[in-house]
């Protein structure tokens, strides 16, 4: 591995250290909890305004109204964005500079809003914050994709002779 790739990988590891601690630890602190009825997907994105990303199978992508959500989904809202999420009996507004994590605790679905001084709200969010967590997450994802692309096996498994 060359020095540039090693440096980029080290930078990614450092950047990952600034990401918020996941709410998937089963500590019972949910912004909203609802019963799991066995239906998949478990919910959807209601409205999206501004810079909003959602975790997908291949990483993060732009959130879209009506997009499906399941256990392990994460909705990340940037500084000038907002989103609403509908899961079971929970209808949550996710304000700017915050993250919504969805996990399962027993037979319940746990929705937890992190990173904003304000928790889930039913109205519009006003005020500002200098939280750069979404920026770190987006930057880390982009850096990770670049590292994967740079280190991909271009020979597709062909043996290299010495």
PDB file of N, CA, C and O in Angstrom, residues 35-76:
ATOM      1  N   UNK A  35     -44.493  -0.175  19.205  1.00  0.00           N
ATOM      2  CA  UNK A  35     -44.465  -1.637  19.117  1.00  0.00           C
ATOM      3  C   UNK A  35     -44.090  -2.088  17.716  1.00  0.00           C
ATOM      4  O   UNK A  35     -44.502  -1.488  16.719  1.00  0.00           O
ATOM      5  N   UNK A  36     -43.273  -3.145  17.641  1.00  0.00           N
ATOM      6  CA  UNK A  36     -42.911  -3.746  16.359  1.00  0.00           C
ATOM      7  C   UNK A  36     -43.962  -4.786  16.017  1.00  0.00           C
ATOM      8  O   UNK A  36     -44.224  -5.703  16.780  1.00  0.00           O
ATOM      9  N   UNK A  37     -44.582  -4.643  14.856  1.00  0.00           N
ATOM     10  CA  UNK A  37     -45.670  -5.533  14.450  1.00  0.00           C
ATOM     11  C   UNK A  37     -45.237  -6.588  13.439  1.00  0.00           C
ATOM     12  O   UNK A  37     -46.068  -7.336  12.944  1.00  0.00           O
ATOM     13  N   UNK A  38     -43.946  -6.644  13.118  1.00  0.00           N
ATOM     14  CA  UNK A  38     -43.452  -7.644  12.177  1.00  0.00           C
ATOM     15  C   UNK A  38     -43.523  -7.210  10.726  1.00  0.00           C
ATOM     16  O   UNK A  38     -43.217  -7.981   9.826  1.00  0.00           O
ATOM     17  N   UNK A  39     -43.933  -5.977  10.472  1.00  0.00           N
ATOM     18  CA  UNK A  39     -44.053  -5.470   9.111  1.00  0.00           C
ATOM     19  C   UNK A  39     -42.717  -4.870   8.675  1.00  0.00           C
ATOM     20  O   UNK A  39     -42.078  -4.152   9.432  1.00  0.00           O
ATOM     21  N   UNK A  40     -42.286  -5.178   7.451  1.00  0.00           N
ATOM     22  CA  UNK A  40     -41.066  -4.583   6.892  1.00  0.00           C
ATOM     23  C   UNK A  40     -41.381  -4.007   5.531  1.00  0.00           C
ATOM     24  O   UNK A  40     -42.041  -4.675   4.747  1.00  0.00           O
ATOM     25  N   UNK A  41     -40.947  -2.840   5.163  1.00  0.00           N
ATOM     26  CA  UNK A  41     -40.171  -1.927   6.002  1.00  0.00           C
ATOM     27  C   UNK A  41     -41.026  -1.419   7.156  1.00  0.00           C
ATOM     28  O   UNK A  41     -42.248  -1.420   7.088  1.00  0.00           O
ATOM     29  N   UNK A  42     -40.367  -0.948   8.200  1.00  0.00           N
ATOM     30  CA  UNK A  42     -41.082  -0.555   9.414  1.00  0.00           C
ATOM     31  C   UNK A  42     -41.621   0.866   9.357  1.00  0.00           C
ATOM     32  O   UNK A  42     -42.441   1.242  10.187  1.00  0.00           O
ATOM     33  N   UNK A  43     -41.154   1.667   8.391  1.00  0.00           N
ATOM     34  CA  UNK A  43     -41.603   3.046   8.309  1.00  0.00           C
ATOM     35  C   UNK A  43     -41.115   3.724   7.052  1.00  0.00           C
ATOM     36  O   UNK A  43     -40.570   3.071   6.153  1.00  0.00           O
ATOM     37  N   UNK A  44     -41.312   5.036   7.003  1.00  0.00           N
ATOM     38  CA  UNK A  44     -40.918   5.790   5.811  1.00  0.00           C
ATOM     39  C   UNK A  44     -40.557   7.227   6.176  1.00  0.00           C
ATOM     40  O   UNK A  44     -40.886   7.713   7.254  1.00  0.00           O
ATOM     41  N   UNK A  45     -39.901   7.864   5.221  1.00  0.00           N
ATOM     42  CA  UNK A  45     -39.571   9.279   5.357  1.00  0.00           C
ATOM     43  C   UNK A  45     -40.777  10.073   4.877  1.00  0.00           C
ATOM     44  O   UNK A  45     -41.310   9.801   3.799  1.00  0.00           O
ATOM     45  N   UNK A  46     -41.220  11.026   5.688  1.00  0.00           N
ATOM     46  CA  UNK A  46     -42.374  11.846   5.323  1.00  0.00           C
ATOM     47  C   UNK A  46     -41.965  12.975   4.397  1.00  0.00           C
ATOM     48  O   UNK A  46     -42.110  12.897   3.191  1.00  0.00           O
ATOM     49  N   UNK A  47     -41.411  14.029   4.959  1.00  0.00           N
ATOM     50  CA  UNK A  47     -40.977  15.197   4.197  1.00  0.00           C
ATOM     51  C   UNK A  47     -39.473  15.364   4.303  1.00  0.00           C
ATOM     52  O   UNK A  47     -38.876  15.008   5.316  1.00  0.00           O
ATOM     53  N   UNK A  48     -38.879  15.930   3.253  1.00  0.00           N
ATOM     54  CA  UNK A  48     -37.444  16.207   3.230  1.00  0.00           C
ATOM     55  C   UNK A  48     -37.262  17.636   2.741  1.00  0.00           C
ATOM     56  O   UNK A  48     -37.800  18.013   1.706  1.00  0.00           O
ATOM     57  N   UNK A  49     -36.513  18.421   3.502  1.00  0.00           N
ATOM     58  CA  UNK A  49     -36.184  19.785   3.102  1.00  0.00           C
ATOM     59  C   UNK A  49     -34.693  20.003   3.298  1.00  0.00           C
ATOM     60  O   UNK A  49     -34.168  19.755   4.382  1.00  0.00           O
ATOM     61  N   UNK A  50     -34.006  20.459   2.264  1.00  0.00           N
ATOM     62  CA  UNK A  50     -32.586  20.768   2.378  1.00  0.00           C
ATOM     63  C   UNK A  50     -31.709  19.532   2.330  1.00  0.00           C
ATOM     64  O   UNK A  50     -32.031  18.535   1.693  1.00  0.00           O
ATOM     65  N   UNK A  51     -30.588  19.590   3.038  1.00  0.00           N
ATOM     66  CA  UNK A  51     -29.563  18.555   3.008  1.00  0.00           C
ATOM     67  C   UNK A  51     -29.903  17.429   3.985  1.00  0.00           C
ATOM     68  O   UNK A  51     -29.666  17.553   5.186  1.00  0.00           O
ATOM     69  N   UNK A  52     -30.456  16.328   3.460  1.00  0.00           N
ATOM     70  CA  UNK A  52     -30.837  15.179   4.286  1.00  0.00           C
ATOM     71  C   UNK A  52     -30.331  13.919   3.603  1.00  0.00           C
ATOM     72  O   UNK A  52     -30.569  13.704   2.414  1.00  0.00           O
ATOM     73  N   UNK A  53     -29.621  13.081   4.372  1.00  0.00           N
ATOM     74  CA  UNK A  53     -29.091  11.819   3.863  1.00  0.00           C
ATOM     75  C   UNK A  53     -29.690  10.674   4.679  1.00  0.00           C
ATOM     76  O   UNK A  53     -30.049  10.859   5.841  1.00  0.00           O
ATOM     77  N   UNK A  54     -29.770   9.492   4.060  1.00  0.00           N
ATOM     78  CA  UNK A  54     -30.274   8.313   4.755  1.00  0.00           C
ATOM     79  C   UNK A  54     -29.353   7.135   4.464  1.00  0.00           C
ATOM     80  O   UNK A  54     -28.823   7.012   3.357  1.00  0.00           O
ATOM     81  N   UNK A  55     -29.137   6.292   5.470  1.00  0.00           N
ATOM     82  CA  UNK A  55     -28.300   5.119   5.258  1.00  0.00           C
ATOM     83  C   UNK A  55     -29.027   4.136   4.356  1.00  0.00           C
ATOM     84  O   UNK A  55     -30.236   3.950   4.457  1.00  0.00           O
ATOM     85  N   UNK A  56     -28.254   3.533   3.453  1.00  0.00           N
ATOM     86  CA  UNK A  56     -28.776   2.554   2.519  1.00  0.00           C
ATOM     87  C   UNK A  56     -27.832   1.366   2.516  1.00  0.00           C
ATOM     88  O   UNK A  56     -26.802   1.379   3.190  1.00  0.00           O
ATOM     89  N   UNK A  57     -28.151   0.340   1.757  1.00  0.00           N
ATOM     90  CA  UNK A  57     -27.315  -0.851   1.708  1.00  0.00           C
ATOM     91  C   UNK A  57     -25.886  -0.506   1.304  1.00  0.00           C
ATOM     92  O   UNK A  57     -24.926  -1.012   1.870  1.00  0.00           O
ATOM     93  N   UNK A  58     -25.706   0.388   0.349  1.00  0.00           N
ATOM     94  CA  UNK A  58     -24.374   0.724  -0.165  1.00  0.00           C
ATOM     95  C   UNK A  58     -23.790   1.974   0.494  1.00  0.00           C
ATOM     96  O   UNK A  58     -22.889   2.584  -0.040  1.00  0.00           O
ATOM     97  N   UNK A  59     -24.301   2.397   1.631  1.00  0.00           N
ATOM     98  CA  UNK A  59     -23.800   3.596   2.286  1.00  0.00           C
ATOM     99  C   UNK A  59     -24.900   4.627   2.420  1.00  0.00           C
ATOM    100  O   UNK A  59     -26.061   4.287   2.556  1.00  0.00           O
ATOM    101  N   UNK A  60     -24.519   5.896   2.376  1.00  0.00           N
ATOM    102  CA  UNK A  60     -25.492   6.979   2.511  1.00  0.00           C
ATOM    103  C   UNK A  60     -25.870   7.525   1.144  1.00  0.00           C
ATOM    104  O   UNK A  60     -25.045   7.591   0.245  1.00  0.00           O
ATOM    105  N   UNK A  61     -27.137   7.924   1.015  1.00  0.00           N
ATOM    106  CA  UNK A  61     -27.625   8.540  -0.211  1.00  0.00           C
ATOM    107  C   UNK A  61     -28.635   9.615   0.146  1.00  0.00           C
ATOM    108  O   UNK A  61     -29.073   9.719   1.298  1.00  0.00           O
ATOM    109  N   UNK A  62     -29.016  10.420  -0.836  1.00  0.00           N
ATOM    110  CA  UNK A  62     -29.991  11.481  -0.579  1.00  0.00           C
ATOM    111  C   UNK A  62     -31.337  10.895  -0.134  1.00  0.00           C
ATOM    112  O   UNK A  62     -31.811   9.918  -0.705  1.00  0.00           O
ATOM    113  N   UNK A  63     -31.916  11.473   0.896  1.00  0.00           N
ATOM    114  CA  UNK A  63     -33.223  11.031   1.379  1.00  0.00           C
ATOM    115  C   UNK A  63     -34.312  11.546   0.449  1.00  0.00           C
ATOM    116  O   UNK A  63     -34.204  12.639  -0.100  1.00  0.00           O
ATOM    117  N   UNK A  64     -35.344  10.737   0.267  1.00  0.00           N
ATOM    118  CA  UNK A  64     -36.482  11.116  -0.566  1.00  0.00           C
ATOM    119  C   UNK A  64     -37.769  10.834   0.190  1.00  0.00           C
ATOM    120  O   UNK A  64     -37.878   9.818   0.883  1.00  0.00           O
ATOM    121  N   UNK A  65     -38.751  11.722   0.051  1.00  0.00           N
ATOM    122  CA  UNK A  65     -40.045  11.510   0.682  1.00  0.00           C
ATOM    123  C   UNK A  65     -40.609  10.172   0.212  1.00  0.00           C
ATOM    124  O   UNK A  65     -40.546   9.835  -0.965  1.00  0.00           O
ATOM    125  N   UNK A  66     -41.111   9.383   1.137  1.00  0.00           N
ATOM    126  CA  UNK A  66     -41.654   8.065   0.822  1.00  0.00           C
ATOM    127  C   UNK A  66     -40.616   6.955   0.884  1.00  0.00           C
ATOM    128  O   UNK A  66     -40.949   5.784   0.749  1.00  0.00           O
ATOM    129  N   UNK A  67     -39.342   7.306   1.090  1.00  0.00           N
ATOM    130  CA  UNK A  67     -38.285   6.306   1.162  1.00  0.00           C
ATOM    131  C   UNK A  67     -38.480   5.379   2.349  1.00  0.00           C
ATOM    132  O   UNK A  67     -38.872   5.794   3.433  1.00  0.00           O
ATOM    133  N   UNK A  68     -38.222   4.081   2.148  1.00  0.00           N
ATOM    134  CA  UNK A  68     -38.431   3.071   3.184  1.00  0.00           C
ATOM    135  C   UNK A  68     -37.361   3.136   4.265  1.00  0.00           C
ATOM    136  O   UNK A  68     -36.199   3.434   3.996  1.00  0.00           O
ATOM    137  N   UNK A  69     -37.768   2.844   5.490  1.00  0.00           N
ATOM    138  CA  UNK A  69     -36.858   2.778   6.632  1.00  0.00           C
ATOM    139  C   UNK A  69     -37.019   1.428   7.311  1.00  0.00           C
ATOM    140  O   UNK A  69     -38.108   0.867   7.344  1.00  0.00           O
ATOM    141  N   UNK A  70     -35.911   0.909   7.845  1.00  0.00           N
ATOM    142  CA  UNK A  70     -35.935  -0.371   8.549  1.00  0.00           C
ATOM    143  C   UNK A  70     -35.005  -0.276   9.742  1.00  0.00           C
ATOM    144  O   UNK A  70     -34.374   0.756   9.972  1.00  0.00           O
ATOM    145  N   UNK A  71     -34.888  -1.361  10.520  1.00  0.00           N
ATOM    146  CA  UNK A  71     -33.971  -1.361  11.655  1.00  0.00           C
ATOM    147  C   UNK A  71     -32.563  -1.052  11.155  1.00  0.00           C
ATOM    148  O   UNK A  71     -32.138  -1.550  10.126  1.00  0.00           O
ATOM    149  N   UNK A  72     -31.851  -0.225  11.878  1.00  0.00           N
ATOM    150  CA  UNK A  72     -30.504   0.166  11.494  1.00  0.00           C
ATOM    151  C   UNK A  72     -30.456   1.384  10.599  1.00  0.00           C
ATOM    152  O   UNK A  72     -29.382   1.897  10.315  1.00  0.00           O
ATOM    153  N   UNK A  73     -31.595   1.870  10.139  1.00  0.00           N
ATOM    154  CA  UNK A  73     -31.603   3.073   9.304  1.00  0.00           C
ATOM    155  C   UNK A  73     -31.166   4.271  10.132  1.00  0.00           C
ATOM    156  O   UNK A  73     -31.425   4.359  11.331  1.00  0.00           O
ATOM    157  N   UNK A  74     -30.486   5.183   9.457  1.00  0.00           N
ATOM    158  CA  UNK A  74     -30.053   6.435  10.077  1.00  0.00           C
ATOM    159  C   UNK A  74     -30.371   7.570   9.115  1.00  0.00           C
ATOM    160  O   UNK A  74     -30.030   7.511   7.951  1.00  0.00           O
ATOM    161  N   UNK A  75     -31.034   8.603   9.620  1.00  0.00           N
ATOM    162  CA  UNK A  75     -31.351   9.791   8.842  1.00  0.00           C
ATOM    163  C   UNK A  75     -30.486  10.918   9.391  1.00  0.00           C
ATOM    164  O   UNK A  75     -30.532  11.213  10.587  1.00  0.00           O
ATOM    165  N   UNK A  76     -29.666  11.529   8.524  1.00  0.00           N
ATOM    166  CA  UNK A  76     -28.747  12.595   8.924  1.00  0.00           C
ATOM    167  C   UNK A  76     -29.197  13.892   8.259  1.00  0.00           C
ATOM    168  O   UNK A  76     -29.295  13.958   7.039  1.00  0.00           O
TER     169      UNK A  76
END
